[in-house]
Coordinates of C-alpha atoms and ligand atoms in Angstrom, one line a residue:
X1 CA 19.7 54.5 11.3
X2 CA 20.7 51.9 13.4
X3 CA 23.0 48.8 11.5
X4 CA 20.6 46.4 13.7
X5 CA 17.7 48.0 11.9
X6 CA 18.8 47.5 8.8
X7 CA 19.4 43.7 9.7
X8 CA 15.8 43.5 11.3
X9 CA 14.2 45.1 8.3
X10 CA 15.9 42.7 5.8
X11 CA 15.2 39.9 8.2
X12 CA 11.2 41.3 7.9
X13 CA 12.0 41.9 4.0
X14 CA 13.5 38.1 3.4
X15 CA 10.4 36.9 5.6
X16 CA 7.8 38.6 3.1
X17 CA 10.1 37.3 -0.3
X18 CA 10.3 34.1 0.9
X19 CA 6.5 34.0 2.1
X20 CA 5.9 34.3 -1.8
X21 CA 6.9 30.6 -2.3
X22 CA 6.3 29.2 1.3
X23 CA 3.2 31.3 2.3
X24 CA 2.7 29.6 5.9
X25 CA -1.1 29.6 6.2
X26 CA -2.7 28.7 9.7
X27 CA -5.8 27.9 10.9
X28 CA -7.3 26.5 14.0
X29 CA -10.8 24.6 14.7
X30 CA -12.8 22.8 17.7
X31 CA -14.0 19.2 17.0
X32 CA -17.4 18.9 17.6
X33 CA -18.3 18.5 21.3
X34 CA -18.2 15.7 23.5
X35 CA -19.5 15.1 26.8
X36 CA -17.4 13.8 29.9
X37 CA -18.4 13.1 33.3
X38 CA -16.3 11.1 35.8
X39 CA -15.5 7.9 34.6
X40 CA -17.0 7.8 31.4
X41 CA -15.5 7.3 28.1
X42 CA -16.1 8.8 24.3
X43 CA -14.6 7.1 21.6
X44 CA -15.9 8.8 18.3
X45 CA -15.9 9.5 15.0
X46 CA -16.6 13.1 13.7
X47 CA -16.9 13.2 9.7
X48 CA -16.5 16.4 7.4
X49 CA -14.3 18.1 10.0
X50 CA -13.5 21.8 9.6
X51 CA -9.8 22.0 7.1
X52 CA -8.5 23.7 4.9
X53 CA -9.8 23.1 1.4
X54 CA -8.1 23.3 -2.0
X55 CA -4.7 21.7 -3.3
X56 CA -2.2 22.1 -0.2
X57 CA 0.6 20.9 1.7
X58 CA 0.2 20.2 5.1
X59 CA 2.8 21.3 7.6
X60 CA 1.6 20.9 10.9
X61 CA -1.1 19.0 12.6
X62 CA -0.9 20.3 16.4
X63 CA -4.1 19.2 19.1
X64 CA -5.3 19.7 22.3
X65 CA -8.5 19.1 24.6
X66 CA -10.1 22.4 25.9
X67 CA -13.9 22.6 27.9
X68 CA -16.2 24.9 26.5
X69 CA -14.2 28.2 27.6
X70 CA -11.3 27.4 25.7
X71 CA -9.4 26.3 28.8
X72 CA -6.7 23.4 28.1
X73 CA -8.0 20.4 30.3
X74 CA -4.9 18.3 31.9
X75 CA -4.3 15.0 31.2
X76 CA -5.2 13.9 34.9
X77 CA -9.2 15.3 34.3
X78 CA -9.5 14.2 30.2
X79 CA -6.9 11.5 29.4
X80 CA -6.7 11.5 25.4
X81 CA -5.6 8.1 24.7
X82 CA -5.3 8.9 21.1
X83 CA -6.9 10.8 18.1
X84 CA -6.6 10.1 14.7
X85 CA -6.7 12.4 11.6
X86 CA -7.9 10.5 8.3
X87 CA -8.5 11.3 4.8
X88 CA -11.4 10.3 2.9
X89 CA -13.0 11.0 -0.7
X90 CA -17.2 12.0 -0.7
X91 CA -19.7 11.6 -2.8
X92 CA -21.3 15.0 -3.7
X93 CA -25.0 13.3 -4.5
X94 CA -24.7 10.9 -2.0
X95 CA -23.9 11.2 1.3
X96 CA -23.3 7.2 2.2
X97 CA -20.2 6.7 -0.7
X98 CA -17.2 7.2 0.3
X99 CA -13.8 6.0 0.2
X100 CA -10.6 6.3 3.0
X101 CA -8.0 7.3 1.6
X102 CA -5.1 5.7 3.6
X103 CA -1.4 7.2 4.2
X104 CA 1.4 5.0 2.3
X105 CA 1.6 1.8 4.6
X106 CA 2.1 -0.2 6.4
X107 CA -0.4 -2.1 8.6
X108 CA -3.2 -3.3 6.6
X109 CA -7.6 -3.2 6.4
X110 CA -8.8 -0.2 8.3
X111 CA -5.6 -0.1 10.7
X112 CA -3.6 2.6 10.9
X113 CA -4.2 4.1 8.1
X114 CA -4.4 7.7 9.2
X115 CA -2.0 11.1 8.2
X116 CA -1.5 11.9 11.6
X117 CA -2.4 10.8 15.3
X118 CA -0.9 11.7 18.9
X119 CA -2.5 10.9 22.3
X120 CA -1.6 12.2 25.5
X121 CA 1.8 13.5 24.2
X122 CA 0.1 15.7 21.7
X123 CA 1.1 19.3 23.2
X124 CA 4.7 18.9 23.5
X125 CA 5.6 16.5 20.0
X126 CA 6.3 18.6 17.6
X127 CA 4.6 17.8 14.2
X128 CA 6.1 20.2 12.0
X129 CA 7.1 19.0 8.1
X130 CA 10.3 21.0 7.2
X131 CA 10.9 22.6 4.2
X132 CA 10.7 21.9 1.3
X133 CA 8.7 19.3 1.8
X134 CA 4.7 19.1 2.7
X135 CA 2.3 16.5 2.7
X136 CA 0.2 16.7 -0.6
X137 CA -3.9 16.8 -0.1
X138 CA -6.5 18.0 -2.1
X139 CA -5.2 17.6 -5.5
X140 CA -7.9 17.7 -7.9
X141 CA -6.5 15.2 -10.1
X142 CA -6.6 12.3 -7.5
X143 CA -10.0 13.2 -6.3
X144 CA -12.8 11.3 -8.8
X145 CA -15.4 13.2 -11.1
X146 CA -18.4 13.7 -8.4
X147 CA -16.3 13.1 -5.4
X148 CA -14.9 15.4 -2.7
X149 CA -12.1 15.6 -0.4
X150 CA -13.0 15.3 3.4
X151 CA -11.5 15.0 6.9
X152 CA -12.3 12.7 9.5
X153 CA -11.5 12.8 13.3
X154 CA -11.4 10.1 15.8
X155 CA -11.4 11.5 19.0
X156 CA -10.8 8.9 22.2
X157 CA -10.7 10.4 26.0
X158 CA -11.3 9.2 28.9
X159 CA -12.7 11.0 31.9
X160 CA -10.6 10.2 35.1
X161 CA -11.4 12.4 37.7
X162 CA -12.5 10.5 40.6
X163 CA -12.2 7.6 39.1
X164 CA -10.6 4.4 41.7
X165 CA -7.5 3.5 39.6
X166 CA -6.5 6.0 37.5
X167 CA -3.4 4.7 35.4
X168 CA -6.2 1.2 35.0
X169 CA -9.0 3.5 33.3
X170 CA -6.1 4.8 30.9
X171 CA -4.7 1.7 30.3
X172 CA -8.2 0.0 29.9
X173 CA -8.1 -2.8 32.3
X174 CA -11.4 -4.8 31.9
X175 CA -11.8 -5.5 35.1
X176 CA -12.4 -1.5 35.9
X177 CA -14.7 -1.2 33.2
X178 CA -18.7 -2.3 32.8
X179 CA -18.0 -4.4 29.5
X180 CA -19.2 -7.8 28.9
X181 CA -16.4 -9.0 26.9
X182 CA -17.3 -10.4 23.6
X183 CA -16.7 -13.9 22.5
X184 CA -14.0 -12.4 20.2
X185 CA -11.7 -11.2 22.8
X186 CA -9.1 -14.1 24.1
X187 CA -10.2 -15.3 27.3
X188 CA -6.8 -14.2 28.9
X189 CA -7.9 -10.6 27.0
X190 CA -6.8 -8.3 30.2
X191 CA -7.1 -4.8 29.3
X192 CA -6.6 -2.4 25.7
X193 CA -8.6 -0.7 23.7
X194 CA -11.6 -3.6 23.5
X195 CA -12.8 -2.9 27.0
X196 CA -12.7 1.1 27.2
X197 CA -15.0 1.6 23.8
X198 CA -17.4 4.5 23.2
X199 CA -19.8 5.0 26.0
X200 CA -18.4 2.8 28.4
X201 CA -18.1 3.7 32.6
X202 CA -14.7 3.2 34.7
X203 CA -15.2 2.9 37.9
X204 CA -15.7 5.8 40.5
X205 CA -15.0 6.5 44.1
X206 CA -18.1 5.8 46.3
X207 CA -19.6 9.3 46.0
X208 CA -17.4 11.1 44.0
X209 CA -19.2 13.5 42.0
X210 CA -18.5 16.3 39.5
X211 CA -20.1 18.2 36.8
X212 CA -20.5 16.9 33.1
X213 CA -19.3 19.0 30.7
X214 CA -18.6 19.7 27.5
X215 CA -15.0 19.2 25.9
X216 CA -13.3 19.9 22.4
X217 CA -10.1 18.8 20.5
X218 CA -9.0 22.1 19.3
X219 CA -6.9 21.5 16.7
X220 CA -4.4 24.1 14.2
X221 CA -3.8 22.7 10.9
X222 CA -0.6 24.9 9.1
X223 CA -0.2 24.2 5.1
X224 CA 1.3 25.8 2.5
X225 CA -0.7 25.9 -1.1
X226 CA 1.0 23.3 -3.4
X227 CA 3.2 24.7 -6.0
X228 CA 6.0 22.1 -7.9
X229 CA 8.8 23.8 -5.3
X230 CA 6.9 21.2 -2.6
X231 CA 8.1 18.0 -2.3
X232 CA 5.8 15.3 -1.6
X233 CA 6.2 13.2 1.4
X234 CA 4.6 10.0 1.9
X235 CA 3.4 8.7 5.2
X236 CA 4.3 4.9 6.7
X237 CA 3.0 3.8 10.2
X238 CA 5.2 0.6 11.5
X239 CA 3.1 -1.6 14.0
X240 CA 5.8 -3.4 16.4
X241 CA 3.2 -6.0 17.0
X242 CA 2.9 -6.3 13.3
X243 CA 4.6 -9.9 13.1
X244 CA 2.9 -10.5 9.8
X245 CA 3.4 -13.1 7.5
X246 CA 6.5 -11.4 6.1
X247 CA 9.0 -14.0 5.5
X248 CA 12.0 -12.7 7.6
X249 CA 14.7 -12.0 5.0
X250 CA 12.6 -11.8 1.8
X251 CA 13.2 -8.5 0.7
X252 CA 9.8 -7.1 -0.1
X253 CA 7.3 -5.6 1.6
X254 CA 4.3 -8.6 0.3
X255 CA 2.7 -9.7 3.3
X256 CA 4.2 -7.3 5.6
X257 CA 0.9 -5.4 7.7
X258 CA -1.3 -8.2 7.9
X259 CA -0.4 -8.4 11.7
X260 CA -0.9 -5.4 13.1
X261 CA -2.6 -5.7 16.5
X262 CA -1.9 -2.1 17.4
X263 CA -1.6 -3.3 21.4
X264 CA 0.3 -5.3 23.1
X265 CA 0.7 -6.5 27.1
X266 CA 3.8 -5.7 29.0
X267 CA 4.2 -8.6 31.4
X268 CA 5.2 -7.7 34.7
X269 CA 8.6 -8.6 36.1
X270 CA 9.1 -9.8 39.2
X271 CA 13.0 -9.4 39.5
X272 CA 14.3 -6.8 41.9
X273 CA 15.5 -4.1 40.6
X274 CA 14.9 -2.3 37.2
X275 CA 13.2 -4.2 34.6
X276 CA 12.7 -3.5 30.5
X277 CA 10.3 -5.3 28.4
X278 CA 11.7 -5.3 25.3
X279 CA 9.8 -5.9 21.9
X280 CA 11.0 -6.0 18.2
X281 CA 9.8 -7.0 15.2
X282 CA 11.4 -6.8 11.4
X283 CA 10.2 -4.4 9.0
X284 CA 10.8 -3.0 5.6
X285 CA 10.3 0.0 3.7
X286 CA 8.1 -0.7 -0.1
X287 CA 9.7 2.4 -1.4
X288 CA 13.3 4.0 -1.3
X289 CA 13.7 7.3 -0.3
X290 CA 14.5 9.7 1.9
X291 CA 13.6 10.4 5.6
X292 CA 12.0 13.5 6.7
X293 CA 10.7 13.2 9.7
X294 CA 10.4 9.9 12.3
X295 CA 8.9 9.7 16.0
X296 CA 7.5 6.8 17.9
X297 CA 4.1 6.7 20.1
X298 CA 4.2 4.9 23.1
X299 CA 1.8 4.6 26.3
X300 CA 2.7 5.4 29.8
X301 CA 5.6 3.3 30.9
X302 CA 7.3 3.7 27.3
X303 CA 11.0 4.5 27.7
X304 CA 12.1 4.5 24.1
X305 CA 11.5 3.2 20.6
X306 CA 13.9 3.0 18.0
X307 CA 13.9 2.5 13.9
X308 CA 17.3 0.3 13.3
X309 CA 19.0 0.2 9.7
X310 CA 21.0 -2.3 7.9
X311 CA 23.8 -3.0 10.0
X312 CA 21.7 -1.7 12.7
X313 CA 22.4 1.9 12.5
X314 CA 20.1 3.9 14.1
X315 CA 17.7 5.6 11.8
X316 CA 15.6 7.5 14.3
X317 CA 15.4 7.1 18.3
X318 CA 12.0 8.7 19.6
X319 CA 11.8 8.9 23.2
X320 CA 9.3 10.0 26.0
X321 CA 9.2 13.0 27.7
X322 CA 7.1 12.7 31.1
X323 CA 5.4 15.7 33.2
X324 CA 6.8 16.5 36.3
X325 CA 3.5 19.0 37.4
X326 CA 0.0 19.3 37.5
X327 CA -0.4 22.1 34.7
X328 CA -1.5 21.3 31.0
X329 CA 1.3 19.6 29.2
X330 CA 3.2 18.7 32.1
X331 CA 1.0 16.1 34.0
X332 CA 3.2 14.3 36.4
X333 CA 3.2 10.3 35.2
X334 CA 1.7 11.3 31.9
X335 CA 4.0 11.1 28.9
X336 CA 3.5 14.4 27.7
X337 CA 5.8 14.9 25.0
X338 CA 7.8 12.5 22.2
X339 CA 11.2 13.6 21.1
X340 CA 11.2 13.3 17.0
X341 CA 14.0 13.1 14.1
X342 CA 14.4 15.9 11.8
X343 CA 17.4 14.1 9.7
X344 CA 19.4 16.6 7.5
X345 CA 17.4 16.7 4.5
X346 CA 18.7 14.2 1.7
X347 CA 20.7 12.7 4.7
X348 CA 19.1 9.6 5.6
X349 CA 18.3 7.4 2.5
X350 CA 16.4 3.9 3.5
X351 CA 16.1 1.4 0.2
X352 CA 12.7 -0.9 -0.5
X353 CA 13.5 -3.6 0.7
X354 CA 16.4 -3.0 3.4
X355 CA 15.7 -5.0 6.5
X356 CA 14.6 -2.1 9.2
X357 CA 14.4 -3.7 12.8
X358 CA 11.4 -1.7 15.3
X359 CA 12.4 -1.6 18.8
X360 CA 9.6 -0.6 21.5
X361 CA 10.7 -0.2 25.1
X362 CA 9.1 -0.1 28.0
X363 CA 9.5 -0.6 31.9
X364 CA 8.3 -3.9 33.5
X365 CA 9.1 -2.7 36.8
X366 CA 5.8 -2.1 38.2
X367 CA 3.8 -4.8 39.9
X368 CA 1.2 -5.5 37.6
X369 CA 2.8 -4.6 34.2
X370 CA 0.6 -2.6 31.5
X371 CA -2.3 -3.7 29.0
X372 CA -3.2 -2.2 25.6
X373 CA 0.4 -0.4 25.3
X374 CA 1.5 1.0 21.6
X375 CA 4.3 1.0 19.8
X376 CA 3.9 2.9 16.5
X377 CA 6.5 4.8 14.5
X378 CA 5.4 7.3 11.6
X379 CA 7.8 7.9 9.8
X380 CA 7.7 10.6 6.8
X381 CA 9.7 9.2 3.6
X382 CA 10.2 11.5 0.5
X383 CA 11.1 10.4 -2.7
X384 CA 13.7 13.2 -4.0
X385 CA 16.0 14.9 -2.0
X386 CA 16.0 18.9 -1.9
X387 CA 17.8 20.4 -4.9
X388 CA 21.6 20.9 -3.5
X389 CA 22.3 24.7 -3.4
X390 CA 24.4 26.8 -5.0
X391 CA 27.5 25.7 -4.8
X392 CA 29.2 28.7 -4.4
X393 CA 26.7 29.1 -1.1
X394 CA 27.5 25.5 -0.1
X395 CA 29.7 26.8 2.6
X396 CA 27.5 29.1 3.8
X397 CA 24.4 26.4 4.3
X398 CA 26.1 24.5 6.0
X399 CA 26.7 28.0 9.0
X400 CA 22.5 28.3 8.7
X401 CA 21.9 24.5 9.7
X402 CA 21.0 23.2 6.8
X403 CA 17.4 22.6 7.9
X404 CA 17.0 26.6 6.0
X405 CA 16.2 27.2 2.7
X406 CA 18.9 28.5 0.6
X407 CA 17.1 31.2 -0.2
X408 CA 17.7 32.2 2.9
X409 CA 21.4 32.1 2.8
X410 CA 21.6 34.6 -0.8
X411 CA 19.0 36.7 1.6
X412 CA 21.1 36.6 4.5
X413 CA 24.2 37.5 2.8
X414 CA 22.7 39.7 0.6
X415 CA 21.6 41.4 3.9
X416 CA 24.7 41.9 5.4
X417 CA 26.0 43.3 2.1
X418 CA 23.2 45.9 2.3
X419 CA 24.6 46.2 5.9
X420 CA 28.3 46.3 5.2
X421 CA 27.5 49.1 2.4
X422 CA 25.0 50.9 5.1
X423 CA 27.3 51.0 7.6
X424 CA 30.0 52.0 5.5
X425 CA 27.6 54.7 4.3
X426 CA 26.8 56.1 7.9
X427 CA 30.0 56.4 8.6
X428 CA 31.0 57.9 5.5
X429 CA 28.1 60.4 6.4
X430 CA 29.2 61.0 10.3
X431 CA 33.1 61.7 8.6
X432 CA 31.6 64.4 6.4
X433 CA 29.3 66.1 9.1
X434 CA 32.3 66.1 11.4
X435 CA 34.2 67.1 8.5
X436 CA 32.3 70.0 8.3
X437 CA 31.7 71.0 11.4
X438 CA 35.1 70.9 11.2
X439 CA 34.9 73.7 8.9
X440 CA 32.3 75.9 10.8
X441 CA 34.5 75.7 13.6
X442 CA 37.1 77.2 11.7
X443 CA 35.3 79.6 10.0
X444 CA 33.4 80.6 13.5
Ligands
LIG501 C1 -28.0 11.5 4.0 O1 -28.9 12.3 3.2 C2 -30.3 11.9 3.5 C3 -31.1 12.6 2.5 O2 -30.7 13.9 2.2 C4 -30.5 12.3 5.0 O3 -31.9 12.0 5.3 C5 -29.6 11.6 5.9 O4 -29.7 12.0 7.2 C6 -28.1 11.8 5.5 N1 -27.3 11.0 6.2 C7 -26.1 11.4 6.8 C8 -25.4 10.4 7.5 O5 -25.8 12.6 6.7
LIG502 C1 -21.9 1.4 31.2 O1 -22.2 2.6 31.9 C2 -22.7 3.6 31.1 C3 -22.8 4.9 31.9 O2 -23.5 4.7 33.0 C4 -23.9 3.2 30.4 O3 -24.4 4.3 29.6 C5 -23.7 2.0 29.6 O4 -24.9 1.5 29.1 C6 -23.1 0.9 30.5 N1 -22.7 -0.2 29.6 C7 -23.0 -1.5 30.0 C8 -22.6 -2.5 29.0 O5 -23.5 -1.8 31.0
LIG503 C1 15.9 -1.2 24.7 O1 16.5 -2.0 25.7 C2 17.6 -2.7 25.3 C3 18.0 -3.7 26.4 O2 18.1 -3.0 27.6 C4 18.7 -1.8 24.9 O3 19.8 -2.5 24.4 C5 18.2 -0.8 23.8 O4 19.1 0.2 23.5 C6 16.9 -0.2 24.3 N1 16.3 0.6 23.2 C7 15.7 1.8 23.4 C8 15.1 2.4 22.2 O5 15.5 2.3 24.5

């Protein structure tokens, strides 16, 4: 047999041994339906979504918007300003108790307390939570005698086809929209997520017409079932509108999250040239640990956020990847994609307390400047670092990345020994034939 055989086989082999402790399970669902015709906006909440049940470790959260066929819909037809996965305990008996069961921090009440969320850069940001670590759900002895463990989606597109202004409808100007502003939005309240609620109309060419139809979020949810090899990670969202009543220095986290406003204006700038509106705010971790995973969410016109350090060293930079085409994932103008951090794990250690600085970006440059913009970072913190390999292996880790198991090294070179010695086999086999042959050649 071919040495490259043997080397795929182990490779298959190693695949199935390790599947024993990180059985990858996948699954993927459509939301309930929603119905879009031009202009018009859904901004809903679906309870008791289909997930996976039992005591798991999520790894992956990955979404899309498709019509009825399973077609992906572009971001120029459906914009998804945002959806929002949340966790929340049930009563069995009665169906109006329940509890939300937030992620780790930071912003406070019923902000941002969700274990994942994307919006129109949800095809191309990848949402993966490398080994060994997961996010722990569904573990019995958290969820109260009675009570059940249930999903909830927030789903929030807007329809722009044929619509007069289309970056306005996505960024929610008021003045495009049929709202009557409430008394509780600022008079100088120009555009964001108060004018563009559920069931609301942007405005549409004279004439323009299309069909309504039918969409979906179809969504696939990857977890592993918990076993004590998992490490836990915790979830923080940092708001850089939250400006809080945090004194600036104190070194805990009390009072922190109290101003999370989610959006913010970018003012325009009426300089020649290139402008950046820059926004920061100071925020600090409650818990020390380890990061696992960090990227920002911004709207169109974002060109960057960053998660500073003590000292200001860079803890994660998340920037925006914009379309260049028409096709699904790449609309042109759309931000389509955020880049994310993957430190080494056990790298990248943040302390409660240390003074983190949130930097959001974006580009003033335009005429008119933007309205109800974001800038959020998730960040994924674990408490314990993964247990440090074998040191005689240590070497060896280091060749496979580091982001492997080490499991996956002893396979690997326990692989190529079995190819070494299968090799050396063969050709210990080929010698004799020809050996041999040798010999019925000179017995012919
Ligand atoms: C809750 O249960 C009652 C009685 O079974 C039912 O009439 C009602 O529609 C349910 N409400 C929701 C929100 O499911
Ligand atoms: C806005 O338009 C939609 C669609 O025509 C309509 O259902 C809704 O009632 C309107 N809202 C207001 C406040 O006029
Ligand atoms: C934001 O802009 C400032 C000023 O131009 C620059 O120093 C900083 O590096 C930028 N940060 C990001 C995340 O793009």
């Amino acid at each position: 047999m071919d040495p490259r055989c043997y080397l795929l086989l182990l490779v298959i082999a190693s695949g199935a041994v390790l599947g024993n402790g990180y059985n990858l399970k996948s699954a993927t669902f459509l939301s309930p339906g929603f119905v879009l015709g031009p202009g018009s906006v859904e901004n809903r909440f679906y309870t008791s979504i289909d997930f996976p049940t039992g005591h798991i470790g999520i790894k992956s959260f990955d979404a899309e918007v498709v019509d009825e066929a399973g077609n992906s819909i572009p971001l120029h037809e459906t914009y998804l300003h945002h959806w929002v996965l949340a966790r929340y305990q049930a009563s069995k008996s009665n169906n109006r108790s329940h509890t939300v069961v937030r992620n780790s921090g930071i912003c406070q009440g019923d902000t941002l307390g969700q274990y994942y969320g994307l919006g129109s850069e949800t095809r191309k940001t990848p949402t993966q939570v490398p080994d060994p670590y997961g996010i722990e759900v569904g573990n019995p002895a958290e969820i109260p005698q009675g009570y059940e463990e249930k999903w909830l989606l927030n789903i929030h597109a807007i329809d722009t086809r044929g619509v007069v202004d289309r970056l306005g409808c996505t960024e929610c100007l008021c003045e495009l929209y049929n709202v009557t502003k409430d008394e509780s939005l600022r008079s100088d309240y120009k555009g964001g997520l108060h004018c563009c609620v559920d069931h609301t109309q942007c405005r549409v060419k004279e004439g323009f017409q299309a069909v309504r139809r039918s969409l979906y979020l179809r969504y696939t949810v990857k977890w592993v079932d918990w076993d004590s090899e998992i490490l836990p990670v915790k979830i923080f969202i940092f708001d850089v509108t939250d400006t809080g009543e945090r004194q600036v220095g104190s070194s805990t986290a009390e009072g922190q999250g109290n101003g999370c406003k989610v959006e913010y204006d970018v003012e325009p700038c009426n300089a020649h040239g290139w402008c950046v509106d820059v926004k920061r705010t100071n925020v600090v971790l409650p818990t020390t640990g380890y990061v696992v995973y960090g990227v920002a969410h911004q709207h169109t016109g974002g060109i960057g956020s960053t998660l500073y350090g003590k000292d200001g060293q860079v803890v994660c930079n998340s920037v925006p990847m914009y379309g260049t085409g028409d096709e699904p994932g790449n609309e042109a103008g759309y931000i389509v994609g955020m880049s994310t951090c993957y430190p080494e794990p056990g790298s990248l250690k943040l302390t409660a307390g240390e003074e983190l600085v949130l930097e959001s970006n974006y580009s003033s440059t335009n005429t008119r400047g933007h309205t109800g913009v974001m800038g959020l970072f998730y960040l994924m913190v674990a408490d314990q670092a993964p247990p440090p390999p074998i040191s005689l292996l240590h070497h060896s880790v280091s060749v496979f990345d580091g982001s492997s198991e080490w499991t996956w090294t002893i396979l690997s070179l326990l692989g190529l020994a079995v190819v070494a010695v299968a090799v050396g086999f063969s050709i210990w086999l080929k010698k004799r034939r020809e050996t041999e042959d040798g010999y019925h050649v000179i017995m012919a």
